mmCIF file of C-alpha atoms in Angstrom:
data_model
loop_
_atom_site.group_PDB
_atom_site.id
_atom_site.type_symbol
_atom_site.label_atom_id
_atom_site.label_comp_id
_atom_site.label_asym_id
_atom_site.label_seq_id
_atom_site.Cartn_x
_atom_site.Cartn_y
_atom_site.Cartn_z
ATOM 1 C CA MET A 1 -0.069 0.029 0.091
ATOM 2 C CA GLN A 2 1.350 3.401 -0.945
ATOM 3 C CA PRO A 3 1.643 6.149 1.727
ATOM 4 C CA GLU A 4 -1.006 8.247 0.011
ATOM 5 C CA GLU A 5 -3.348 5.287 -0.136
ATOM 6 C CA LYS A 6 -2.874 4.660 3.520
ATOM 7 C CA THR A 7 -3.644 8.295 4.270
ATOM 8 C CA THR A 8 -6.806 8.087 2.198
ATOM 9 C CA GLY A 9 -7.829 5.008 3.980
ATOM 10 C CA GLU A 10 -7.269 6.508 7.313
ATOM 11 C CA HIS A 11 -9.252 9.575 6.284
ATOM 12 C CA VAL A 12 -12.237 7.463 5.266
ATOM 13 C CA TYR A 13 -12.496 5.807 8.663
ATOM 14 C CA LEU A 14 -11.780 9.074 10.542
ATOM 15 C CA THR A 15 -14.511 10.853 8.588
ATOM 16 C CA TYR A 16 -17.168 8.511 9.874
ATOM 17 C CA ALA A 17 -15.637 8.261 13.297
ATOM 18 C CA TYR A 18 -15.671 11.995 13.718
ATOM 19 C CA LEU A 19 -19.261 12.200 12.549
ATOM 20 C CA ASN A 20 -20.342 9.508 14.875
ATOM 21 C CA ALA A 21 -18.610 11.315 17.885
ATOM 22 C CA SER A 22 -20.093 14.699 16.815
ATOM 23 C CA GLU A 23 -16.626 16.102 16.339
ATOM 24 C CA TYR A 24 -17.427 18.509 13.523
ATOM 25 C CA ASP A 25 -14.197 20.511 13.695
ATOM 26 C CA ASP A 26 -12.055 17.395 13.319
ATOM 27 C CA PHE A 27 -14.486 16.254 10.532
ATOM 28 C CA GLY A 28 -13.864 19.633 8.782
ATOM 29 C CA SER A 29 -10.076 19.101 8.946
ATOM 30 C CA LEU A 30 -10.494 16.218 6.535
ATOM 31 C CA LEU A 31 -12.411 18.243 3.996
ATOM 32 C CA ASP A 32 -10.950 20.120 1.020
ATOM 33 C CA ASP A 33 -12.049 23.765 0.839
ATOM 34 C CA ASP A 34 -13.830 22.923 -2.500
ATOM 35 C CA VAL A 35 -15.665 19.780 -1.178
ATOM 36 C CA THR A 36 -19.033 18.938 -2.767
ATOM 37 C CA VAL A 37 -21.585 16.584 -1.265
ATOM 38 C CA TRP A 38 -24.346 15.107 -3.411
ATOM 39 C CA LEU A 39 -27.301 13.518 -1.537
ATOM 40 C CA PRO A 40 -30.328 11.854 -3.112
ATOM 41 C CA GLY A 41 -33.166 14.265 -3.847
ATOM 42 C CA GLU A 42 -31.195 17.293 -2.773
ATOM 43 C CA ASP A 43 -29.202 20.012 -4.255
ATOM 44 C CA PRO A 44 -25.407 19.572 -4.025
ATOM 45 C CA VAL A 45 -23.655 21.367 -1.213
ATOM 46 C CA HIS A 46 -20.456 23.084 -2.002
ATOM 47 C CA GLY A 47 -17.744 24.345 0.374
ATOM 48 C CA LYS A 48 -16.329 23.151 3.643
ATOM 49 C CA GLU A 49 -18.485 25.325 6.016
ATOM 50 C CA LEU A 50 -21.746 24.358 4.302
ATOM 51 C CA VAL A 51 -20.860 20.611 4.400
ATOM 52 C CA ILE A 52 -19.973 20.778 8.132
ATOM 53 C CA LEU A 53 -23.287 22.680 8.791
ATOM 54 C CA GLN A 54 -25.122 20.080 6.830
ATOM 55 C CA GLU A 55 -23.723 17.106 8.866
ATOM 56 C CA TYR A 56 -24.321 19.081 12.081
ATOM 57 C CA SER A 57 -27.952 19.656 11.304
ATOM 58 C CA ARG A 58 -28.560 16.014 10.299
ATOM 59 C CA ASP A 59 -26.657 14.521 13.416
ATOM 60 C CA LEU A 60 -26.441 10.970 11.883
ATOM 61 C CA VAL A 61 -24.763 7.864 13.127
ATOM 62 C CA TYR A 62 -22.836 5.611 10.604
ATOM 63 C CA SER A 63 -22.183 1.855 10.779
ATOM 64 C CA LEU A 64 -19.697 0.954 8.113
ATOM 65 C CA GLU A 65 -19.932 -2.539 6.484
ATOM 66 C CA SER A 66 -17.293 -2.432 3.816
ATOM 67 C CA VAL A 67 -14.802 -0.020 2.157
ATOM 68 C CA TRP A 68 -13.285 -0.553 -1.318
ATOM 69 C CA ALA A 69 -10.491 1.560 -2.798
ATOM 70 C CA THR A 70 -10.100 1.879 -6.457
ATOM 71 C CA PRO A 71 -7.905 4.292 -8.466
ATOM 72 C CA GLY A 72 -10.928 6.383 -9.174
ATOM 73 C CA GLY A 73 -12.164 6.805 -5.547
ATOM 74 C CA VAL A 74 -13.366 4.905 -2.509
ATOM 75 C CA PHE A 75 -16.688 3.139 -2.059
ATOM 76 C CA VAL A 76 -18.176 2.824 1.436
ATOM 77 C CA THR A 77 -21.193 0.909 2.232
ATOM 78 C CA GLY A 78 -23.096 0.732 5.454
ATOM 79 C CA VAL A 79 -26.152 1.781 7.493
ATOM 80 C CA VAL A 80 -26.976 5.303 8.681
ATOM 81 C CA HIS A 81 -29.696 6.507 11.066
ATOM 82 C CA ALA A 82 -30.561 9.570 12.991
ATOM 83 C CA ARG A 83 -28.792 9.553 16.457
ATOM 84 C CA LEU A 84 -32.113 9.705 18.316
ATOM 85 C CA ASP A 85 -34.068 7.324 15.908
ATOM 86 C CA PRO A 86 -32.121 4.066 15.089
ATOM 87 C CA ALA A 87 -35.293 2.490 14.005
ATOM 88 C CA ASP A 88 -35.283 4.702 10.882
ATOM 89 C CA ALA A 89 -32.055 3.232 9.303
ATOM 90 C CA MET A 90 -31.069 3.374 5.732
ATOM 91 C CA GLY A 91 -28.517 1.474 3.783
ATOM 92 C CA PHE A 92 -26.042 3.716 1.970
ATOM 93 C CA VAL A 93 -23.225 3.654 -0.595
ATOM 94 C CA ASP A 94 -20.896 6.691 -0.610
ATOM 95 C CA ILE A 95 -18.539 7.314 -3.423
ATOM 96 C CA LEU A 96 -15.696 9.397 -2.270
ATOM 97 C CA THR A 97 -13.102 11.309 -4.202
ATOM 98 C CA PHE A 98 -10.015 12.695 -2.535
ATOM 99 C CA SER A 99 -7.737 15.615 -3.517
ATOM 100 C CA PRO A 100 -4.054 14.869 -4.186
ATOM 101 C CA HIS A 101 -3.387 16.008 -0.564
ATOM 102 C CA GLY A 102 -5.740 13.333 0.830
ATOM 103 C CA LEU A 103 -8.673 15.587 1.779
ATOM 104 C CA LEU A 104 -12.299 14.682 0.865
ATOM 105 C CA LEU A 105 -13.225 16.523 -2.382
ATOM 106 C CA VAL A 106 -16.487 14.830 -3.556
ATOM 107 C CA ARG A 107 -19.174 12.571 -1.776
ATOM 108 C CA LYS A 108 -21.928 11.074 -3.805
ATOM 109 C CA ARG A 109 -24.457 9.189 -1.719
ATOM 110 C CA TYR A 110 -27.003 6.552 -2.788
ATOM 111 C CA HIS A 111 -29.360 4.928 -0.312
ATOM 112 C CA ALA A 112 -32.118 2.419 0.172
ATOM 113 C CA ARG A 113 -34.733 2.095 3.007
ATOM 114 C CA MET A 114 -33.845 -0.875 5.129
ATOM 115 C CA SER A 115 -36.577 -3.542 5.534
ATOM 116 C CA GLY A 116 -37.012 -4.787 9.027
ATOM 117 C CA ALA A 117 -34.850 -7.722 10.309
ATOM 118 C CA ASN A 118 -36.435 -11.025 9.556
ATOM 119 C CA GLN A 119 -39.527 -9.343 8.044
ATOM 120 C CA PRO A 120 -41.395 -11.835 5.972
ATOM 121 C CA LEU A 121 -41.909 -11.349 2.281
ATOM 122 C CA THR A 122 -45.414 -10.180 1.135
ATOM 123 C CA ALA A 123 -47.445 -12.657 -0.971
ATOM 124 C CA ARG A 124 -46.455 -10.573 -4.087
ATOM 125 C CA GLU A 125 -42.831 -10.592 -3.204
ATOM 126 C CA SER A 126 -42.934 -14.288 -2.346
ATOM 127 C CA SER A 127 -44.725 -15.155 -5.653
ATOM 128 C CA VAL A 128 -42.046 -13.308 -7.666
ATOM 129 C CA PHE A 129 -39.044 -14.400 -5.638
ATOM 130 C CA ARG A 130 -39.595 -18.108 -5.320
ATOM 131 C CA PRO A 131 -39.840 -18.932 -9.230
ATOM 132 C CA ALA A 132 -36.849 -16.699 -9.874
ATOM 133 C CA LEU A 133 -34.790 -18.359 -7.060
ATOM 134 C CA ARG A 134 -35.801 -21.893 -8.344
ATOM 135 C CA GLY A 135 -34.833 -20.780 -11.924
ATOM 136 C CA ARG A 136 -31.411 -19.581 -10.925
ATOM 137 C CA LEU A 137 -30.685 -22.540 -8.637
ATOM 138 C CA GLY A 138 -31.851 -24.941 -11.479
ATOM 139 C CA LYS A 139 -29.341 -23.288 -13.938
ATOM 140 C CA LEU A 140 -26.573 -23.378 -11.371
ATOM 141 C CA PHE A 141 -26.940 -27.022 -10.562
ATOM 142 C CA ARG A 142 -27.430 -28.033 -14.286
ATOM 143 C CA ARG A 143 -23.759 -26.658 -14.828
ATOM 144 C CA TRP A 144 -22.378 -29.000 -12.134
ATOM 145 C CA ALA A 145 -21.574 -32.533 -13.136
ATOM 146 C CA PRO A 146 -22.393 -35.175 -10.412
ATOM 147 C CA CYS A 147 -19.389 -36.716 -8.820
#
């Protein structure tokens, strides 16, 4: 791992750790002055101060599931919820781009509402899911030769 890759990786984890701890000044130290944040259904937010204000006003808690680094950026998946309402959790994917100095330059977020844990499928979901699963499993097992 190159030194700049290590710094970027550390900055990814620190970004979410600072937000979880409500340490917005420390979070701001990881942002480029020209940072831009794109959130679903909202206008993009430009500039360090506005991004810090946005995060402060949302007061979210992040649980990271995985982080992938590519030459074009870093992909982060996890679950996010309001600090005071963990039941309203959403799955998210953040695509992060860093400046040459290792500061966060762009964050694009995609999210999906989380279904309840062990929530049963509806009749419609079940009627679509089961045949599709059977079809995929059938194709998979037809490819395997018996021993």
